[in-house]
Coordinates of C-alpha atoms and ligand atoms in Angstrom, one line a residue:
M1 CA 0.0 0.0 0.0
Q2 CA 1.2 3.5 -0.7
W3 CA 2.4 5.4 2.3
L4 CA 0.5 8.6 3.0
P5 CA 1.3 11.3 5.5
A6 CA -1.2 11.7 8.4
F7 CA -3.0 14.7 7.1
L8 CA -3.6 13.0 3.8
L9 CA -5.0 9.9 5.5
L10 CA -7.4 12.2 7.4
A11 CA -8.5 13.7 4.1
Q12 CA -9.0 10.3 2.5
L13 CA -11.3 9.4 5.5
N14 CA -13.3 12.5 4.7
Q15 CA -12.6 14.2 7.9
K16 CA -11.6 17.8 7.9
P17 CA -8.3 18.3 9.7
K18 CA -8.2 21.5 11.7
G19 CA -5.2 23.7 12.3
Q20 CA -1.7 22.3 12.4
V21 CA -1.6 18.6 11.7
P22 CA 1.5 16.8 12.9
S23 CA 3.2 14.7 10.3
A24 CA 6.8 13.7 9.7
R25 CA 6.5 14.7 6.1
Q26 CA 4.7 18.0 6.6
A27 CA 6.7 20.9 5.4
S28 CA 8.3 23.1 8.1
C29 CA 11.1 25.7 8.1
G30 CA 12.5 27.2 11.3
Y31 CA 9.6 29.2 12.8
M32 CA 7.0 28.1 10.2
K33 CA 5.0 25.0 9.9
L34 CA 2.6 24.2 7.1
K35 CA -1.1 24.2 8.1
V36 CA -3.5 22.1 6.1
D37 CA -7.2 22.7 5.8
L38 CA -8.8 20.3 3.3
I39 CA -12.2 20.3 1.7
P40 CA -14.3 17.2 2.6
L41 CA -14.3 14.8 -0.3
R42 CA -18.0 15.1 -1.0
Q43 CA -17.6 18.9 -1.6
R44 CA -14.8 18.6 -4.1
K45 CA -15.1 19.6 -7.7
Q46 CA -15.7 17.2 -10.6
K47 CA -12.5 16.4 -12.4
P48 CA -12.4 16.9 -16.2
T49 CA -13.4 13.8 -18.2
D50 CA -11.3 14.7 -21.2
P51 CA -8.2 16.6 -20.1
L52 CA -6.9 16.7 -23.7
K53 CA -9.9 19.1 -24.5
L54 CA -9.2 21.5 -21.7
E55 CA -8.5 25.1 -22.6
F56 CA -5.1 25.9 -21.1
G57 CA -5.3 27.3 -17.6
T58 CA -9.0 27.5 -17.1
T59 CA -9.7 24.6 -14.7
F60 CA -8.4 24.7 -11.2
T61 CA -8.0 22.0 -8.5
D62 CA -9.7 22.0 -5.1
H63 CA -6.8 23.4 -3.0
M64 CA -4.1 26.1 -3.1
F65 CA -1.1 27.0 -1.1
T66 CA -0.8 30.5 0.4
M67 CA 1.8 32.3 2.6
S68 CA 1.9 36.0 3.5
Y69 CA 4.8 38.3 4.2
R70 CA 4.7 41.0 6.9
E71 CA 7.2 42.8 9.1
G72 CA 10.1 41.3 7.1
M73 CA 9.0 37.6 7.5
W74 CA 7.0 35.0 5.7
N75 CA 4.1 33.8 7.8
D76 CA 1.1 31.5 7.9
P77 CA 1.9 28.9 5.2
R78 CA -1.2 27.1 4.5
I79 CA -2.9 24.7 2.1
G80 CA -6.6 25.5 2.0
P81 CA -9.5 25.6 -0.5
F82 CA -8.9 27.2 -3.9
Q83 CA -10.8 30.4 -3.5
P84 CA -10.9 34.1 -4.6
L85 CA -8.4 36.4 -2.8
S86 CA -9.5 39.3 -0.7
L87 CA -7.4 42.3 -1.7
N88 CA -7.6 45.9 -0.6
P89 CA -8.3 48.0 -3.7
A90 CA -5.1 50.0 -2.9
A91 CA -3.0 46.8 -2.9
M92 CA 0.3 47.9 -4.5
C93 CA 0.3 45.0 -7.1
L94 CA -2.8 46.5 -8.6
H95 CA -1.2 49.9 -9.1
Y96 CA 2.6 49.4 -9.6
G97 CA 2.8 45.9 -11.0
Q98 CA 4.7 44.2 -8.3
G99 CA 3.9 40.7 -9.3
V100 CA 5.9 37.7 -10.4
F101 CA 5.1 34.2 -11.2
E102 CA 6.4 30.8 -12.4
G103 CA 5.2 28.0 -14.6
M104 CA 6.0 24.4 -14.0
K105 CA 4.4 21.0 -14.5
A106 CA 3.7 17.8 -12.7
Y107 CA 3.3 14.6 -14.7
R108 CA 1.6 11.4 -13.6
R109 CA 2.4 8.2 -15.5
K110 CA 1.9 4.6 -14.3
G111 CA 0.8 5.8 -10.9
K112 CA 3.9 7.9 -10.3
V113 CA 4.1 11.7 -10.1
Y114 CA 7.1 13.7 -11.3
L115 CA 8.2 17.3 -11.2
F116 CA 10.8 18.6 -13.6
R117 CA 13.7 20.8 -12.3
P118 CA 11.4 22.5 -9.7
R119 CA 14.3 24.0 -7.8
D120 CA 15.2 25.9 -10.9
N121 CA 11.8 27.4 -11.1
I122 CA 11.9 28.5 -7.4
L123 CA 15.4 30.0 -8.0
R124 CA 14.1 31.9 -11.0
L125 CA 11.0 33.1 -9.0
N126 CA 13.5 34.5 -6.4
S127 CA 15.5 36.2 -9.2
S128 CA 12.4 37.8 -10.6
A129 CA 11.2 38.9 -7.2
K130 CA 14.6 40.5 -6.4
R131 CA 14.5 42.5 -9.6
I132 CA 11.3 44.3 -8.5
V133 CA 12.2 44.5 -4.8
M134 CA 10.0 41.7 -3.6
P135 CA 11.2 39.2 -0.9
E136 CA 12.6 35.8 -1.8
V137 CA 11.1 32.5 -0.6
D138 CA 13.0 29.7 1.2
I139 CA 13.7 27.2 -1.6
D140 CA 13.5 24.0 0.4
F141 CA 10.4 25.0 2.3
T142 CA 8.6 26.2 -0.8
L143 CA 9.4 23.0 -2.6
D144 CA 8.2 20.9 0.4
C145 CA 5.0 22.8 0.5
L146 CA 4.6 22.4 -3.3
K147 CA 5.2 18.6 -2.9
D148 CA 2.5 18.4 -0.2
L149 CA 0.0 20.3 -2.3
I150 CA 0.7 18.0 -5.3
R151 CA 0.3 14.9 -3.1
I152 CA -3.1 16.3 -1.9
E153 CA -4.2 17.0 -5.5
R154 CA -2.6 14.0 -7.2
D155 CA -6.0 12.7 -8.4
W156 CA -6.2 15.9 -10.5
I157 CA -3.1 15.1 -12.4
P158 CA -4.2 13.7 -15.7
E159 CA -2.4 10.5 -16.9
V160 CA -3.1 10.7 -20.6
S161 CA -0.2 11.4 -22.9
G162 CA -0.1 15.2 -23.8
T163 CA -1.5 16.2 -20.4
S164 CA -0.1 17.4 -17.1
L165 CA -0.9 19.5 -14.1
Y166 CA 0.3 23.0 -14.7
I167 CA 1.6 24.7 -11.5
R168 CA 1.5 28.5 -11.1
P169 CA 3.5 29.9 -8.2
T170 CA 2.7 33.6 -7.9
M171 CA 3.8 36.5 -5.7
I172 CA 1.9 39.8 -5.4
A173 CA 2.3 43.0 -3.4
T174 CA -0.6 43.4 -1.0
E175 CA 0.2 46.5 1.1
P176 CA -2.6 49.1 0.7
K177 CA -0.7 52.2 -0.3
L178 CA -0.7 54.7 -3.2
G179 CA 2.8 56.2 -2.7
V180 CA 5.3 54.7 -5.2
R181 CA 7.8 52.5 -3.4
A182 CA 8.2 48.7 -2.9
S183 CA 5.4 47.2 -0.8
L184 CA 6.1 46.0 2.7
E185 CA 3.5 43.1 2.4
Y186 CA 3.2 40.3 0.0
L187 CA 1.1 37.2 -0.7
F188 CA 2.7 34.1 -2.3
Y189 CA 0.4 31.4 -3.6
I190 CA 0.5 28.3 -5.7
I191 CA -2.5 27.2 -7.8
L192 CA -2.8 24.1 -10.0
S193 CA -4.5 23.6 -13.3
P194 CA -4.9 20.3 -15.2
V195 CA -3.9 21.0 -18.8
G196 CA -3.6 19.5 -22.3
P197 CA -1.5 21.1 -25.1
Y198 CA -0.8 24.8 -24.8
F199 CA -1.4 25.6 -28.5
R200 CA -4.7 24.8 -30.3
E201 CA -2.4 23.3 -32.9
G202 CA -1.1 20.6 -30.4
F203 CA 2.3 19.4 -31.5
N204 CA 2.0 20.9 -35.0
P205 CA 3.8 23.8 -36.5
V206 CA 2.6 27.3 -35.4
K207 CA 2.8 30.5 -37.3
L208 CA 4.5 33.6 -35.8
L209 CA 4.3 37.3 -36.7
V210 CA 7.6 39.1 -36.3
S211 CA 6.8 42.3 -34.5
E212 CA 8.1 45.4 -36.2
K213 CA 6.0 47.9 -34.3
Y214 CA 6.3 46.9 -30.7
V215 CA 9.2 45.7 -28.5
R216 CA 9.1 43.6 -25.3
A217 CA 12.2 44.4 -23.3
V218 CA 15.5 46.4 -23.3
R219 CA 18.8 45.6 -21.7
G220 CA 18.8 46.8 -18.1
G221 CA 15.0 46.4 -17.9
I222 CA 12.9 43.5 -16.6
G223 CA 12.9 41.2 -19.7
F224 CA 14.8 38.4 -18.0
S225 CA 12.3 38.2 -15.1
K226 CA 8.9 36.6 -15.0
T227 CA 7.2 39.8 -13.8
V228 CA 3.5 40.4 -14.7
G229 CA 4.4 43.6 -16.5
N230 CA 6.4 41.8 -19.2
Y231 CA 3.2 39.9 -20.1
A232 CA 1.1 43.0 -20.1
A233 CA 3.6 44.6 -22.5
S234 CA 3.1 41.8 -24.9
L235 CA -0.7 41.7 -25.1
L236 CA -1.4 44.3 -27.8
A237 CA 1.1 42.8 -30.2
G238 CA -0.3 39.3 -29.4
K239 CA -3.8 40.5 -30.1
E240 CA -2.8 42.0 -33.4
A241 CA -1.0 38.8 -34.3
A242 CA -4.0 36.7 -33.4
D243 CA -6.3 39.0 -35.4
Q244 CA -4.1 38.2 -38.5
G245 CA -4.2 34.4 -37.8
Y246 CA -0.8 34.0 -36.0
S247 CA -0.3 32.1 -32.8
Q248 CA 2.2 34.4 -31.3
V249 CA 4.7 37.2 -31.8
L250 CA 8.4 36.8 -32.4
W251 CA 10.1 39.7 -30.7
L252 CA 13.1 41.5 -32.1
D253 CA 15.6 43.3 -29.9
A254 CA 14.4 46.8 -28.8
L255 CA 17.5 48.8 -29.9
D256 CA 18.4 47.6 -33.4
R257 CA 15.1 45.8 -34.2
Q258 CA 17.3 43.3 -35.9
Y259 CA 18.0 40.3 -33.7
I260 CA 15.4 37.7 -32.8
E261 CA 14.8 37.3 -29.1
E262 CA 11.9 35.1 -28.1
T263 CA 8.1 34.8 -28.2
S264 CA 6.0 35.8 -25.3
T265 CA 5.9 32.3 -23.9
M266 CA 8.8 30.5 -25.4
N267 CA 12.6 30.8 -26.1
V268 CA 13.3 30.3 -29.8
F269 CA 15.9 28.0 -31.4
V270 CA 17.1 28.0 -35.0
K271 CA 18.6 24.8 -36.5
F272 CA 21.0 25.7 -39.2
R273 CA 22.7 22.8 -41.2
D274 CA 25.6 22.5 -38.8
E275 CA 24.5 24.5 -35.8
L276 CA 21.7 24.9 -33.3
A277 CA 21.5 28.6 -32.3
T278 CA 19.4 30.5 -29.7
S279 CA 19.6 34.1 -28.3
P280 CA 22.1 34.7 -25.5
L281 CA 20.9 35.5 -22.0
D282 CA 21.8 39.2 -22.1
G283 CA 19.0 40.4 -19.9
T284 CA 16.2 40.8 -22.4
I285 CA 14.9 37.3 -22.6
L286 CA 13.7 34.8 -20.0
P287 CA 16.3 32.3 -18.9
G288 CA 14.0 29.3 -19.8
I289 CA 14.4 26.0 -18.0
T290 CA 13.3 24.2 -21.1
R291 CA 15.8 26.3 -23.0
D292 CA 18.6 25.2 -20.8
S293 CA 17.4 21.6 -21.0
V294 CA 17.5 21.8 -24.9
L295 CA 21.0 23.3 -24.8
R296 CA 22.3 20.6 -22.5
I297 CA 20.6 17.7 -24.3
S298 CA 21.8 18.9 -27.7
R299 CA 25.3 19.2 -26.4
D300 CA 25.1 15.7 -25.0
W301 CA 24.0 14.6 -28.5
G302 CA 27.1 16.2 -30.0
L303 CA 25.4 19.0 -31.8
K304 CA 27.2 22.3 -32.3
V305 CA 25.2 24.6 -30.0
S306 CA 25.6 28.4 -30.0
E307 CA 24.1 31.0 -27.7
R308 CA 24.4 33.9 -30.1
R309 CA 22.5 36.7 -31.7
V310 CA 20.7 35.7 -34.9
S311 CA 19.5 38.6 -37.0
I312 CA 16.1 38.4 -38.7
H313 CA 17.8 38.8 -42.1
E314 CA 20.2 35.9 -41.4
L315 CA 17.1 33.8 -40.4
L316 CA 15.0 34.7 -43.4
K317 CA 17.8 34.4 -45.9
G318 CA 18.6 31.0 -44.3
I319 CA 14.9 29.9 -44.7
E320 CA 14.9 30.9 -48.3
A321 CA 18.2 29.2 -49.0
G322 CA 17.3 26.1 -47.1
T323 CA 20.2 26.5 -44.6
V324 CA 17.7 27.0 -41.8
Q325 CA 16.2 23.6 -41.5
E326 CA 14.0 24.0 -38.4
V327 CA 12.8 26.7 -36.0
F328 CA 11.2 25.8 -32.7
G329 CA 10.1 27.3 -29.4
A330 CA 10.8 25.9 -26.0
G331 CA 9.0 26.7 -22.8
T332 CA 7.3 25.1 -19.8
A333 CA 3.7 25.4 -21.1
A334 CA 4.5 24.5 -24.7
I335 CA 7.4 22.2 -24.0
I336 CA 8.8 22.2 -27.6
A337 CA 6.7 23.8 -30.3
P338 CA 7.6 23.5 -34.0
I339 CA 7.4 26.9 -35.8
G340 CA 6.3 26.4 -39.4
E341 CA 6.0 30.0 -40.7
L342 CA 7.2 33.5 -39.9
S343 CA 5.7 36.7 -41.3
Y344 CA 7.9 39.7 -41.6
Q345 CA 7.1 43.0 -43.4
G346 CA 4.1 41.4 -45.0
T347 CA 5.9 38.4 -46.5
A348 CA 5.4 34.8 -45.2
Y349 CA 8.4 32.6 -44.9
V350 CA 7.6 28.9 -44.7
I351 CA 10.1 26.8 -42.7
N352 CA 10.8 23.1 -43.7
G353 CA 7.8 23.1 -45.9
G354 CA 5.6 24.0 -42.9
K355 CA 6.4 20.6 -41.3
T356 CA 7.9 19.6 -38.0
G357 CA 11.6 18.9 -38.2
D358 CA 13.4 15.8 -37.0
L359 CA 15.4 17.5 -34.3
T360 CA 12.3 19.3 -33.0
R361 CA 10.5 16.0 -32.8
R362 CA 13.5 14.3 -31.2
L363 CA 13.9 17.0 -28.6
Y364 CA 10.2 17.0 -27.8
D365 CA 10.2 13.2 -27.3
E366 CA 13.3 13.3 -25.2
I367 CA 12.3 16.2 -22.9
L368 CA 8.7 14.9 -22.5
G369 CA 10.1 11.4 -21.9
I370 CA 12.4 12.6 -19.1
Q371 CA 9.6 14.8 -17.6
C372 CA 7.2 11.8 -17.5
G373 CA 9.8 9.4 -16.0
E374 CA 9.8 7.4 -19.2
R375 CA 13.4 8.2 -20.4
Q376 CA 16.7 8.1 -18.6
D377 CA 17.2 11.3 -16.5
S378 CA 21.0 11.5 -16.8
H379 CA 21.1 15.1 -15.5
G380 CA 19.0 14.4 -12.3
W381 CA 16.3 16.8 -13.3
V382 CA 13.3 14.8 -12.3
L383 CA 11.9 14.8 -8.8
S384 CA 9.5 12.0 -7.8
V385 CA 6.8 13.3 -5.5
Ligands
COI401 C1 5.1 28.9 -19.1 O1 5.6 28.4 -20.1 O2 5.0 28.3 -18.0 C2 4.7 30.3 -19.1 O3 4.8 30.9 -18.0 C3 4.3 30.8 -20.3 C4 2.8 31.3 -20.3 C5 1.8 30.3 -20.1 C6 2.7 32.6 -19.5

């Protein structure tokens, strides 16, 4: 029989544990101990019958994790019902954009549950938080709380190929104040959403519009961090691209408007005949964990891999000449997404005949295989929950 911590056993018995429930496995960190307040089984929501049909990020599980920051300390870590937040209308996140988040996934295959490089996500959350003067979280404690939340919600993790449980850790400024400075109070929470593929296209080539009119980030700005403002800045370009039938925008650098950077949800890779290239981490793009995994796996496979600037002209000329063989995106939500067409200055450039390339497919299979515990994890990236 599978071993369950005491508070989970109570939940299984449909009793509502109150307050702090002692358990050897329950997360604690110095002065803090996780409290768990579970919804009785009969009051829990219906789970999706066909997770492959779910619209990304619209269905949420029964419980969430919350922890608040006051007087220089994190306090009151708790797993409780998923519910609306109560925020003062003057909460500083609503006015000055102090908000950061992460995206990660849990996979359930053959009864086992896996997280992929979760520490790296928490490290990146801290790096994003630091950039906009928000407090960092304790990495081990946060990971322990996340694991407890995932164990509680494990029945929500779909098992079908192409599905997972998307995890959204989020931190927002909650102090009610209209003066412009960093907030003194914060809320950190983690919500969970069962998901199918990120793109409507599934694992089929997507079309991107190269943005000439708008830019996403400049060096010295916040482009490398997962702050809410970065996403707000991308929305108008994204809407205009969608109106023209494109899935997303491919951003160019803000200064020269020449070098490709990333899309709003993925880092971008270009496979030339003898090189796999991606934009360097110079402060304007997100340091993607999937990006890093692609780089490391490709190096393991003996490919020549470069983190270098690729100009839009080099890319388009290469597509026309056939020296660019594949282009793909990499990100947590999308994993690996083939890119079949780019539109720039009104001209469409079709990549690899609009078909998914071999390397793109191979990387997708390898990364997903590792994430699901089905392929060898030689880098020690996977954490069994
Ligand atoms: C992710 O890939 O996890 C992202 O955060 C991208 C997007 C869904 C915001």
